[in-house]
Amino acid sequence: MTDFIGTRENGPSRPDVAPEEGPRPDDAPEEGPAPEEGARPDGGLDEADEFRWLEDLDSAAATDWVTDRSAETLAAFAGTDAYAHLRDGLRRVLDADDRIAYPSWRGELLYNLWQDATHPRGLWRRTTLEQYRTPEPEWEILLDLDELARQEAESWVWQGVTVLRPDYRRCLVSLSRGGSDATVVREFDLVERAFVADGFVLPEAKSDVGWIDADHLFVGTDFGPGSLTDSGYPRVVKRWRRGTPLAEAAVIFEGQPTDVAVQAAHDPTPGFERDLVYRMVDFYRTEQFLLTGAGELVPIEVPDDARTDVHREWLLIRLRSDWIVDGVTYPEGAVLVSRFDDFLAGRRELTPVFEPGPTTSLRYHAWTRNHLILAVLDDVRLRLEVLSPDGRDWRRSVLDQTPGFDHADIVATNPDHTDEFMLATSGFLQPATLSHGRVGAGVSTLKQAPTFFDPTGLSVRQFFATSADGTRVPYFVVGPPDGDPGPTLLTGYGGFELSMTPGYDGIIGRGWLARGGTYVLANIRGGGEYGPSWHLAALREKRPRAYEDFAAVATDLVTRGITEPARLGIEGGSNGGLLMGVMLTRYPELFGAIVASVPLLDLRRYHRLLAGASWMAEYGDPDDAADWAYLREFSPYHNVRPGRPYPPVLFVTSTRDDRVHPAHARKMVARLREHAYDVSYYENVEGGHGAAADNAQRAAKWALILHFLHHHLTPL
């Protein structure tokens, strides 16, 4: 499955990562002259595109086409008892009453959004830690999204909340229509449990908003013409005072139209209050500033491709490239810590708290009040380390090193107040255990997730395939350790430095493993499994390395006797959907069926559709002749050819996806149909980039995907 959690609470997103709040897309694709009938791409920069009309979301012709294609697919795959049985089983997984209600810590209370069959859109609620420890906690209901949707006749989907610290009385709730990234933002009173009359409200947009104090916000939104970047995100950030029109808010910072976005944030930590401004030049380069009370912008002089985090007196710096400071070279992938005020004053007393090795990288970090937790990957196996300041040095200890291929993740910390943390441990075959602990003290179990499938007779193994250039590419195999080649589902991502790691998945377990299938997770280049270099190895013109890696894993599975091409299916979403499109057009003989969800497929026009321009640092600029020369070679939409052995393929997307335009999938299907290939298409009206707005839609989507694969990969 391809749902991920981003590391930034606000701002621009990868194709697959849904932020809680974020900027507005250019919803209307460019109009263009109608191409000559029968015109085909000719390799030039102004290629004709006979299916461009499918980019128009308001076109009756396009809507009719989508309706017809979706109806054909549902008639072929969703009308059987087998599909209904699978869908209902997956729905029970998603709505299970005994699943873990994962919390977020805000002050002394734990908050949770709970969705089930009775509350499909969700209850936003809170409780105490003491109550949470009990088998059936007493929850205080703050907001019933289903009731709100009924009252307002809107299909509201929860998109996150920003709470005013340190008193936690007010918050800004973000709601989207049908699951899109664009949200309506409203002020909510956590004591009265109601929206604030005449409170802060932002109309639907991809907004970036945060508290300064009870009466002021930093806000970036669609202020009108010229206020957005080419990527559709805020170019201007303002300070907005309660009771005044948004149009009168004072400008704090303006970026350039070619930037990805700008953002301002206030840190309210008592004794460490500060305002920070960010100019995101591209997806991986950001200029960072301290905003003084006098309005002066003081540069934070770190490499522009470095990621930073400020916690109390500390500045944390994560390097994406080597950095030479006072004759010392700090390597890419390293994590450095300095005192923030000293660093701004020009002192460069940098302490490395992590340096990567040949097989290690940092997946993420988390702060408690007094300690730093590092999640370190070693050949895609995770361990958690605690770093504690000790004079001029940092003391290191192991927090958790889960045996085998199980995986532990920090779910929550309470960095404003305590050194507490919550830890979730799971594996491909092991349901999650949620524990509570405190740095330097013991860990106790809070919750245990249910088992959704029988793991008897299944094992987890890790292998390494050899890619075309000799690189060792790791992958996990979950299934029977012995036996004849069988139906196998292979997935991967390979982009934006995202790491694919082990974890329990009830959908895959019940919908695939329990039906006799084998599941494979490939850790190909373009991801972050081995740090920045693993990502850079498949960036821009090097992108084919990721595709060669995935093909090498597919080939290795056959060589090891785990499966055979006719029984090997693949699935991926977003950037992983691009991976699926390339596999279809470049390596069709390796696979028996392919599913691409919310995919990126037209690399000639992706930068002109919705948020696409923000990803040019990852893929390249199609308007640059040199970039288009290499993009043209693997853009799936431009590489469909007649007479090729393409396996059956299913494309799944959403009309409300305002991140990766549904036209990518629409146009690809139209071109494949033109050549009479076996292609199916389903477009959910709701769902945004997840292609599903609630558990009923998620169950239906995954039942369709898994039933399609099972149908094509399992002999009658």
XYZ file of C-alpha atoms in Angstrom:
716
model
C 0.000 0.000 0.000
C 1.210 3.483 -0.753
C 0.026 5.869 1.925
C 2.749 7.831 3.649
C 3.124 10.409 6.390
C 5.209 13.471 5.568
C 7.850 14.994 7.790
C 6.525 18.536 7.324
C 3.265 19.418 9.047
C 2.547 22.138 6.510
C 3.528 23.095 3.015
C 4.235 21.492 -0.321
C 3.881 17.759 -0.674
C 5.461 14.947 -2.582
C 3.052 13.367 -5.052
C 2.131 10.779 -2.418
C 2.275 12.686 0.865
C -0.765 14.499 2.215
C 0.112 17.469 4.435
C -2.273 18.688 7.117
C -2.447 22.104 5.517
C -1.000 23.354 2.271
C -1.227 25.570 -0.813
C -3.794 25.908 -3.608
C -3.540 24.175 -6.986
C -4.104 25.658 -10.415
C -7.254 23.637 -10.913
C -7.875 24.650 -14.508
C -5.494 23.049 -16.992
C -4.282 25.268 -19.756
C -6.430 25.523 -22.822
C -4.672 24.697 -26.042
C -5.370 24.475 -29.734
C -6.986 21.253 -30.834
C -4.399 19.000 -32.452
C -4.808 17.780 -35.961
C -6.809 14.578 -36.135
C -4.552 11.574 -35.777
C -1.587 13.678 -34.634
C 1.070 11.869 -32.599
C 3.951 13.063 -30.441
C 6.956 13.706 -32.622
C 9.633 14.180 -29.960
C 9.591 17.994 -30.133
C 8.885 20.365 -27.256
C 5.481 21.315 -28.676
C 4.061 17.861 -29.167
C 0.444 17.412 -30.158
C -1.682 15.605 -27.614
C -4.959 14.300 -28.992
C -6.241 13.336 -25.542
C -5.626 16.651 -23.851
C -9.363 17.222 -23.661
C -9.409 14.673 -20.828
C -7.589 17.217 -18.636
C -10.765 19.301 -18.390
C -12.479 18.335 -15.136
C -15.617 20.322 -16.032
C -16.051 18.921 -19.532
C -19.196 16.883 -20.135
C -17.354 14.824 -22.734
C -14.558 13.987 -20.298
C -17.045 13.213 -17.522
C -19.007 10.886 -19.789
C -15.792 9.131 -20.826
C -14.791 8.624 -17.178
C -18.261 7.365 -16.251
C -18.236 4.836 -19.082
C -14.749 3.520 -18.329
C -15.438 3.167 -14.597
C -18.724 1.385 -15.272
C -16.963 -1.081 -17.581
C -14.382 -1.878 -14.915
C -16.913 -2.294 -12.117
C -19.039 -4.539 -14.330
C -16.034 -6.718 -15.116
C -14.535 -7.041 -11.623
C -16.901 -5.744 -8.941
C -20.086 -7.631 -9.738
C -19.138 -11.022 -8.355
C -19.688 -12.675 -4.992
C -15.914 -13.081 -4.682
C -15.404 -9.318 -4.979
C -18.188 -8.560 -2.487
C -16.769 -11.064 0.001
C -13.299 -9.523 -0.315
C -14.615 -5.948 -0.023
C -16.642 -6.765 3.074
C -13.668 -8.513 4.666
C -11.416 -5.529 4.048
C -14.058 -3.207 5.444
C -14.071 -5.240 8.656
C -10.307 -4.775 8.882
C -10.559 -1.023 8.448
C -13.519 -0.594 10.815
C -12.421 -3.072 13.500
C -13.456 -1.814 16.936
C -10.383 -3.348 18.574
C -7.785 -1.735 16.311
C -5.393 0.727 17.952
C -6.607 4.324 18.214
C -3.248 5.989 17.567
C -3.038 9.284 19.480
C -1.331 12.644 19.104
C -0.024 14.376 22.229
C -1.154 17.953 22.760
C -0.364 19.241 26.213
C -1.533 16.777 28.823
C -4.167 15.164 26.606
C -4.187 12.584 23.823
C -6.148 13.355 20.642
C -7.427 10.925 18.024
C -9.559 10.877 14.872
C -11.655 7.698 14.920
C -13.396 6.303 11.843
C -15.645 3.244 11.793
C -18.835 1.996 10.180
C -20.974 4.280 12.347
C -18.715 7.306 11.896
C -17.225 6.967 8.387
C -15.827 10.493 8.281
C -14.745 10.415 11.884
C -14.983 11.581 15.455
C -12.276 13.954 16.636
C -11.860 13.229 20.327
C -9.481 13.343 23.287
C -8.744 11.641 26.565
C -6.126 11.463 29.305
C -3.195 9.055 29.368
C -4.690 7.376 32.429
C -7.948 6.752 30.581
C -6.122 5.664 27.454
C -4.419 2.892 29.430
C -7.795 1.292 30.206
C -9.408 -1.312 27.914
C -12.259 1.057 27.048
C -11.173 4.684 27.514
C -13.691 7.444 28.070
C -13.300 9.865 25.169
C -14.455 13.468 25.077
C -15.974 14.097 21.627
C -14.826 17.398 20.184
C -16.175 17.261 16.634
C -18.413 14.797 14.805
C -17.488 15.146 11.142
C -20.431 13.096 9.901
C -22.896 15.287 11.772
C -21.135 18.402 10.512
C -21.314 17.087 6.957
C -25.042 16.426 7.332
C -25.723 19.865 8.778
C -23.778 21.663 6.075
C -24.527 19.314 3.162
C -20.800 18.949 2.471
C -18.671 15.842 2.025
C -16.144 16.929 4.637
C -12.903 14.988 5.049
C -10.538 15.632 7.957
C -7.203 17.122 6.868
C -5.625 18.010 10.200
C -5.464 20.569 12.969
C -3.055 23.187 14.311
C -3.444 23.823 18.056
C -2.468 27.067 19.783
C 0.335 26.454 22.276
C 0.969 26.612 25.148
C -2.588 26.828 26.527
C -4.258 24.523 23.945
C -7.548 26.421 24.102
C -7.996 27.229 20.399
C -7.124 25.395 17.190
C -7.420 25.713 13.417
C -9.275 22.786 11.848
C -8.673 21.972 8.168
C -11.489 20.275 6.252
C -11.499 19.308 2.605
C -14.329 18.590 0.232
C -14.093 14.983 -0.817
C -10.494 14.501 0.319
C -8.674 17.039 -1.831
C -5.529 18.801 -0.612
C -7.313 22.164 -0.761
C -9.006 22.874 2.560
C -11.348 25.213 4.372
C -9.735 26.375 7.636
C -11.875 27.294 10.666
C -11.071 28.316 14.216
C -12.350 25.908 16.860
C -12.677 26.314 20.646
C -11.480 23.209 22.489
C -13.235 24.181 25.726
C -16.607 25.052 24.210
C -16.196 22.271 21.627
C -17.541 24.521 18.898
C -16.381 26.620 16.001
C -15.637 30.179 17.066
C -18.232 32.722 16.001
C -16.499 35.401 13.920
C -13.257 33.494 14.386
C -10.473 32.972 11.891
C -11.754 31.402 8.657
C -10.007 30.762 5.345
C -11.975 29.778 2.237
C -11.071 26.696 0.236
C -7.465 26.814 -0.884
C -4.178 25.036 -0.336
C -3.367 27.274 2.600
C -0.416 27.285 4.972
C -1.474 28.718 8.317
C -0.122 28.731 11.875
C -0.590 30.507 15.184
C 1.572 33.389 16.394
C -0.581 34.065 19.448
C -4.283 34.018 20.278
C -4.971 37.020 18.046
C -2.461 36.657 15.186
C -1.702 34.106 12.483
C 0.963 33.584 9.863
C -0.943 32.771 6.697
C -0.076 31.905 3.123
C -3.015 31.319 0.808
C -4.565 32.421 -2.468
C -4.730 36.174 -1.859
C -5.551 36.793 -5.520
C -3.640 37.118 -8.793
C 0.123 36.834 -8.357
C -0.009 35.413 -4.828
C 0.771 31.818 -5.847
C 3.892 30.221 -7.249
C 4.005 28.318 -10.521
C 3.498 25.197 -8.389
C 0.213 26.576 -7.050
C 1.487 27.149 -3.509
C 1.693 30.415 -1.524
C 4.241 32.901 -2.831
C 3.349 35.445 -0.145
C 3.108 35.005 3.623
C 1.326 37.566 5.815
C 0.635 38.333 9.459
C -3.130 38.397 10.021
C -4.683 40.088 13.077
C -7.981 38.942 14.553
C -10.970 41.065 13.601
C -9.395 42.516 10.454
C -10.046 41.580 6.819
C -7.597 39.098 5.333
C -6.907 41.609 2.569
C -5.416 43.982 5.168
C -2.956 41.427 6.587
C 0.641 42.691 6.612
C 3.100 41.125 4.172
C 5.986 39.380 5.956
C 7.788 37.813 3.033
C 7.428 37.326 -0.723
C 9.083 34.651 -2.824
C 9.463 34.334 -6.578
C 6.895 32.798 -8.945
C 9.424 30.074 -9.793
C 9.803 29.073 -6.116
C 7.842 26.123 -4.816
C 6.433 27.973 -1.765
C 7.128 30.287 1.154
C 6.204 29.727 4.771
C 6.453 31.408 8.171
C 6.183 29.697 11.561
C 6.165 30.803 15.189
C 7.843 28.765 17.939
C 5.979 29.544 21.203
C 8.212 27.470 23.514
C 8.492 29.538 26.730
C 11.933 31.104 26.911
C 12.697 30.221 23.283
C 10.038 32.168 21.372
C 11.097 32.858 17.787
C 9.704 33.378 14.292
C 11.127 31.551 11.290
C 10.677 32.131 7.552
C 11.317 29.628 4.781
C 11.710 30.187 1.049
C 11.491 26.829 -0.735
C 13.433 27.471 -3.940
C 12.770 23.943 -5.163
C 11.762 20.694 -3.532
C 15.209 20.134 -2.017
C 16.617 23.647 -1.580
C 15.336 26.084 1.024
C 16.526 29.476 2.265
C 15.898 29.791 6.005
C 15.673 32.916 8.150
C 15.055 34.099 11.687
C 12.508 36.925 11.654
C 13.357 39.495 14.336
C 10.872 41.661 16.192
C 12.018 44.571 14.043
C 11.098 42.662 10.889
C 14.704 41.876 9.905
C 15.422 38.543 8.214
C 18.594 36.962 9.609
C 19.835 34.086 7.400
C 20.385 30.688 9.003
C 23.579 29.926 7.128
C 23.307 26.220 6.441
C 23.557 24.594 2.990
C 20.366 25.284 1.059
C 19.773 21.559 0.571
C 20.032 20.846 4.309
C 16.971 20.229 6.466
C 16.832 21.935 9.846
C 14.826 21.656 13.022
C 14.838 24.023 16.007
C 13.997 22.710 19.476
C 14.451 24.900 22.535
C 18.134 26.006 22.451
C 19.124 23.503 19.758
C 19.530 23.747 16.003
C 19.556 20.363 14.269
C 20.976 20.152 10.729
C 20.464 17.153 8.417
C 22.853 17.221 5.466
C 21.977 16.145 1.942
C 25.465 16.947 0.636
C 28.988 17.252 2.064
C 29.581 20.460 4.041
C 33.017 21.885 4.806
C 33.166 24.062 7.929
C 36.462 25.418 9.271
C 38.371 22.742 7.375
C 36.192 19.869 8.621
C 34.109 17.930 6.081
C 30.767 16.704 7.368
C 29.411 14.001 5.026
C 26.063 13.879 3.294
C 23.513 12.126 5.476
C 25.122 13.366 8.696
C 23.129 15.011 11.490
C 24.726 17.936 13.320
C 23.594 19.790 16.435
C 24.538 23.299 17.550
C 23.176 25.864 19.971
C 20.842 28.024 17.903
C 21.834 31.432 19.288
C 25.538 30.632 19.041
C 25.136 29.504 15.439
C 23.352 32.710 14.452
C 26.101 34.684 16.189
C 28.622 33.070 13.847
C 30.082 30.350 16.056
C 30.341 26.963 14.365
C 30.527 24.538 17.258
C 28.899 21.621 15.464
C 28.486 18.232 17.111
C 27.843 15.254 14.807
C 25.209 13.042 16.427
C 24.871 10.750 13.417
C 27.154 9.890 10.509
C 26.030 7.340 7.912
C 27.904 4.155 7.090
C 27.803 1.975 3.966
C 24.516 0.364 5.054
C 23.062 2.961 7.466
C 20.976 6.086 7.121
C 18.743 8.243 9.289
C 15.072 7.684 8.624
C 13.771 10.423 10.957
C 14.285 12.090 14.313
C 11.999 13.103 17.176
C 12.512 15.351 20.197
C 11.350 14.843 23.741
C 11.763 17.795 26.094
C 15.400 16.995 26.933
C 16.472 14.284 24.501
C 16.803 13.536 20.793
C 15.577 10.225 19.362
C 17.098 8.963 16.090
C 15.499 6.277 13.921
C 18.405 4.612 12.109
C 18.071 2.178 9.204
C 20.715 -0.505 8.721
C 20.030 -2.524 5.558
C 16.392 -1.433 6.007
C 16.232 -2.745 9.591
C 15.424 -0.033 12.104
C 16.851 0.746 15.526
C 16.059 3.676 17.807
C 18.804 5.598 19.597
C 18.566 8.291 22.260
C 20.992 11.222 22.305
C 21.210 13.200 25.546
C 23.154 16.476 25.918
C 26.056 16.084 28.327
C 28.095 19.262 28.569
C 29.735 19.789 25.173
C 28.957 16.253 24.059
C 25.910 14.007 23.539
C 25.498 10.710 25.339
C 24.157 7.830 23.204
C 22.014 4.845 24.232
C 19.790 2.330 22.437
C 16.062 2.876 22.932
C 14.851 -0.088 20.892
C 16.347 -2.619 18.507
C 13.557 -4.936 17.430
C 14.749 -8.428 16.514
C 14.439 -9.891 13.026
C 12.442 -7.913 10.499
C 9.970 -6.360 12.921
C 10.004 -2.600 13.026
C 9.601 -0.020 15.813
C 8.475 3.559 15.236
C 7.976 6.573 17.454
C 4.264 7.388 17.270
C 4.189 10.431 19.557
C 6.276 12.517 21.932
C 5.385 15.423 24.195
C 8.401 17.701 23.626
C 6.956 20.819 25.264
C 6.456 19.086 28.584
C 8.061 15.680 29.201
C 10.474 13.008 28.019
C 7.633 10.579 27.373
C 7.173 8.780 24.074
C 4.881 6.241 22.446
C 6.380 3.395 20.480
C 4.649 1.115 17.954
C 6.310 -2.209 17.140
C 5.093 -4.390 14.289
C 6.232 -6.548 11.393
C 4.873 -7.979 8.162
C 3.371 -10.860 10.166
C 3.219 -9.239 13.614
C 0.327 -6.880 14.537
C 1.340 -3.655 16.227
C 1.998 -3.277 19.933
C 1.737 0.296 21.214
C 3.899 1.066 24.247
C 4.435 4.061 26.502
C 7.798 4.998 27.923
C 9.974 7.735 29.297
C 13.604 8.252 28.338
C 15.726 6.676 31.059
C 12.844 4.664 32.471
C 10.928 1.538 31.499
C 8.448 0.864 28.704
C 4.951 -0.509 29.298
C 2.398 -1.891 26.847
C -0.632 0.284 26.185
C -2.477 -1.460 23.360
C -2.237 -4.576 21.213
C -3.653 -4.594 17.684
C -5.783 -7.540 16.562
C -4.622 -10.202 14.114
C -6.353 -9.863 10.744
C -4.984 -12.991 9.059
C -3.402 -16.291 10.008
C 0.414 -16.099 9.597
C 0.880 -19.858 10.017
C 3.180 -21.209 7.329
C 4.354 -17.744 6.269
C 7.824 -16.279 6.690
C 9.675 -13.022 6.093
C 12.930 -13.109 4.156
C 15.236 -10.419 2.832
C 17.143 -10.848 -0.420
C 19.354 -8.644 -2.573
C 18.993 -8.405 -6.348
C 21.782 -7.179 -8.605
C 20.785 -4.226 -10.766
C 22.058 -3.514 -14.280
C 25.021 -1.475 -12.995
C 25.924 -4.000 -10.285
C 24.193 -2.260 -7.369
C 22.773 -4.533 -4.634
C 19.056 -3.806 -4.223
C 17.330 -5.131 -1.075
C 13.813 -6.495 -1.012
C 11.545 -8.323 1.429
C 9.519 -11.427 0.592
C 6.501 -12.348 2.719
C 4.867 -15.696 2.057
C 5.407 -19.454 2.108
C 9.153 -20.192 2.334
C 8.843 -23.287 0.131
C 6.705 -24.540 -2.694
C 6.113 -23.984 -6.370
C 6.118 -20.518 -7.976
C 2.875 -18.788 -7.061
C 0.936 -15.552 -7.430
C 3.108 -12.709 -6.171
C 2.447 -9.000 -5.615
C 5.521 -6.771 -5.883
C 5.415 -3.109 -4.885
C 7.887 -0.235 -4.664
C 8.227 3.522 -4.827
C 11.730 4.814 -5.560
C 11.434 8.586 -5.215
C 11.625 11.689 -3.025
C 13.998 9.992 -0.551
C 11.102 8.026 0.982
C 12.024 4.744 2.656
C 9.804 1.663 2.353
C 10.000 -0.287 5.592
C 8.366 -3.408 7.123
C 5.026 -3.132 8.873
C 1.769 -4.964 9.498
C -0.854 -4.406 6.805
C -4.237 -5.974 7.427
C -5.416 -5.161 3.905
C -2.530 -7.000 2.227
C -2.662 -9.734 4.840
C -6.342 -10.571 4.518
C -6.732 -9.616 0.876
C -3.568 -11.218 -0.542
C -1.481 -13.341 1.849
C -4.491 -15.175 3.299
C -5.574 -16.079 -0.247
C -2.293 -17.844 -0.978
C -0.299 -14.972 -2.443
C 3.244 -13.802 -1.755
C 3.968 -10.124 -1.055
C 7.244 -8.398 -1.980
C 8.506 -4.939 -0.998
C 11.397 -3.562 -3.079
C 13.777 -0.910 -1.690
C 14.911 0.594 -4.992
C 17.039 3.662 -5.584
C 15.313 7.025 -5.484
C 14.163 6.231 -1.951
C 15.944 7.013 1.300
C 16.828 3.544 2.549
C 20.562 4.275 2.287
C 20.457 8.036 2.719
C 20.751 10.936 0.262
C 23.113 9.094 -2.090
C 20.498 6.352 -2.629
C 18.033 9.060 -3.614
C 20.449 11.056 -5.756
C 21.403 7.914 -7.667
C 17.970 7.998 -9.359
C 17.398 11.751 -9.596
C 16.472 13.486 -12.870
C 18.427 11.949 -15.775
C 19.455 9.072 -13.487
C 15.810 8.080 -12.931
C 16.140 4.890 -15.048
C 18.355 3.415 -12.299
C 15.206 3.052 -10.164
C 13.433 1.245 -12.979
C 16.403 -1.054 -13.575
C 16.406 -1.858 -9.838
C 12.734 -2.811 -9.866
C 13.165 -4.945 -12.978
C 16.148 -6.647 -11.306
C 14.003 -7.553 -8.288
C 11.303 -8.959 -10.583
C 13.890 -11.053 -12.402
C 15.450 -12.241 -9.133
C 12.070 -13.433 -7.871
C 11.756 -15.673 -10.918
C 15.354 -16.889 -10.638
C 14.763 -17.911 -7.010
C 11.641 -19.841 -7.963
C 9.322 -17.634 -5.914
C 7.142 -16.798 -8.905
C 7.096 -16.672 -12.693
C 6.334 -13.740 -15.019
C 2.754 -14.793 -15.745
C 2.048 -14.907 -11.988
C 3.912 -11.750 -10.959
C 1.740 -8.681 -10.432
C 2.918 -5.223 -9.457
C 1.220 -2.252 -7.806
C 2.309 1.289 -7.001
C 0.819 4.715 -6.399
C 1.726 8.308 -7.234
C 5.450 8.300 -8.041
C 5.050 4.545 -7.647
C 2.363 4.816 -10.316
C 4.974 6.325 -12.620
C 7.128 3.303 -11.796
C 4.239 1.063 -12.856
C 3.842 2.969 -16.120
C 7.517 2.534 -16.934
C 7.360 -1.177 -16.116
C 4.407 -1.511 -18.501
C 6.109 0.250 -21.389
C 9.734 -0.861 -20.835
C 9.569 -4.287 -19.183
C 6.146 -5.765 -20.070
C 7.468 -9.312 -20.469
C 8.343 -9.472 -16.745
C 4.775 -9.214 -15.443
C 1.380 -10.831 -15.575
C -0.687 -7.836 -14.370
C -0.095 -4.216 -13.309
C -2.027 -1.735 -11.144
C -1.154 1.993 -11.130
C -2.910 4.203 -8.555
C -3.120 8.019 -8.788
C -0.175 7.811 -11.200
C 2.128 10.381 -12.751
C 2.423 9.356 -16.415
C 2.656 12.358 -18.765
C 6.138 13.780 -18.174
C 5.693 16.352 -20.934
C 2.892 18.240 -19.172
C 3.106 17.169 -15.528
C 4.625 20.533 -14.533
C 1.590 22.355 -15.946
C -0.980 20.276 -14.071
C -1.827 21.137 -10.453
C 1.183 20.780 -8.106
C 3.437 19.224 -10.742
C 5.859 22.142 -11.086
C 7.004 21.551 -7.497
C 8.513 18.194 -8.492
C 10.828 19.444 -11.234
C 13.813 19.090 -8.899
C 12.996 15.372 -8.780
C 12.266 14.709 -12.453
C 13.439 17.656 -14.544
C 11.922 20.535 -16.527
C 10.099 19.333 -19.662
C 10.380 22.821 -21.179
C 14.159 22.507 -21.145
C 15.237 20.683 -24.300
C 18.054 18.845 -22.515
C 15.714 17.631 -19.756
C 12.977 16.614 -22.171
C 15.521 14.587 -24.146
C 15.877 12.154 -21.223
C 12.312 12.471 -19.894
C 11.003 11.533 -23.335
C 12.778 8.191 -23.077
C 10.768 6.955 -20.097
C 7.589 9.080 -19.983
C 4.994 6.258 -20.055
C 2.397 8.261 -21.958
C 4.910 8.933 -24.739
C 6.170 5.373 -24.965
C 2.999 3.415 -25.659
C 3.644 1.381 -28.803
C 1.430 -0.986 -30.814
C 2.121 -4.680 -30.874
C 3.914 -4.927 -27.527
C 3.269 -7.740 -24.990
C 1.636 -5.455 -22.422
C -0.014 -7.400 -19.579
C -3.502 -6.451 -18.339
C -3.336 -3.143 -16.494
C -5.680 -1.290 -14.130
C -5.497 2.444 -13.452
C -7.177 3.867 -10.318
C -7.510 7.576 -9.540
C -9.847 10.245 -8.140
C -11.618 13.224 -9.661
C -10.801 15.127 -6.456
C -7.068 14.455 -6.662
C -5.726 18.013 -6.790
C -2.118 16.903 -6.465
C -1.523 14.466 -9.347
C -4.107 15.322 -11.993
C -6.426 12.420 -12.915
C -5.715 13.259 -16.573
C -2.420 11.365 -16.251
C -4.351 8.121 -15.889
C -7.194 9.162 -18.198
C -4.933 9.953 -21.139
C -2.813 6.837 -20.643
C -5.932 4.664 -20.729
C -7.211 6.412 -23.836
C -3.929 5.819 -25.643
C -3.786 2.159 -24.603
C -7.394 1.654 -25.685
C -6.557 3.142 -29.043
C -4.162 0.224 -29.557
C -6.710 -2.309 -28.240
C -4.729 -3.287 -25.151
C -6.347 -4.955 -22.133
C -6.724 -1.863 -19.935
C -9.196 -1.105 -17.137
C -9.930 2.218 -15.458
C -11.661 3.303 -12.280
C -12.008 6.914 -11.121
C -13.567 7.554 -7.727
C -15.288 10.931 -7.576
C -14.039 11.528 -4.038
C -10.858 10.647 -2.225
C -8.222 13.143 -3.266
C -4.738 11.709 -3.720
C -5.655 8.673 -1.630
C -8.490 7.879 -4.092
C -10.787 7.162 -1.111
C -12.467 9.474 1.395
C -13.539 6.922 4.025
C -13.186 3.275 4.954
C -16.031 2.118 2.713
C -14.296 3.678 -0.283
C -10.890 2.351 0.806
C -12.243 -1.172 1.108
C -13.904 -0.955 -2.304
C -10.732 0.416 -3.923
C -8.432 -2.234 -2.456
C -10.906 -5.017 -3.180
C -10.944 -3.915 -6.814
C -7.131 -3.819 -6.976
C -6.584 -7.174 -5.284
C -9.432 -8.907 -7.106
C -8.062 -7.661 -10.447
C -4.613 -9.021 -9.609
C -5.952 -12.323 -8.282
C -8.089 -12.755 -11.393
C -5.140 -12.349 -13.745
C -2.432 -14.109 -11.736
C -4.282 -17.163 -10.452
C -5.053 -19.934 -12.958
C -8.639 -21.116 -13.148
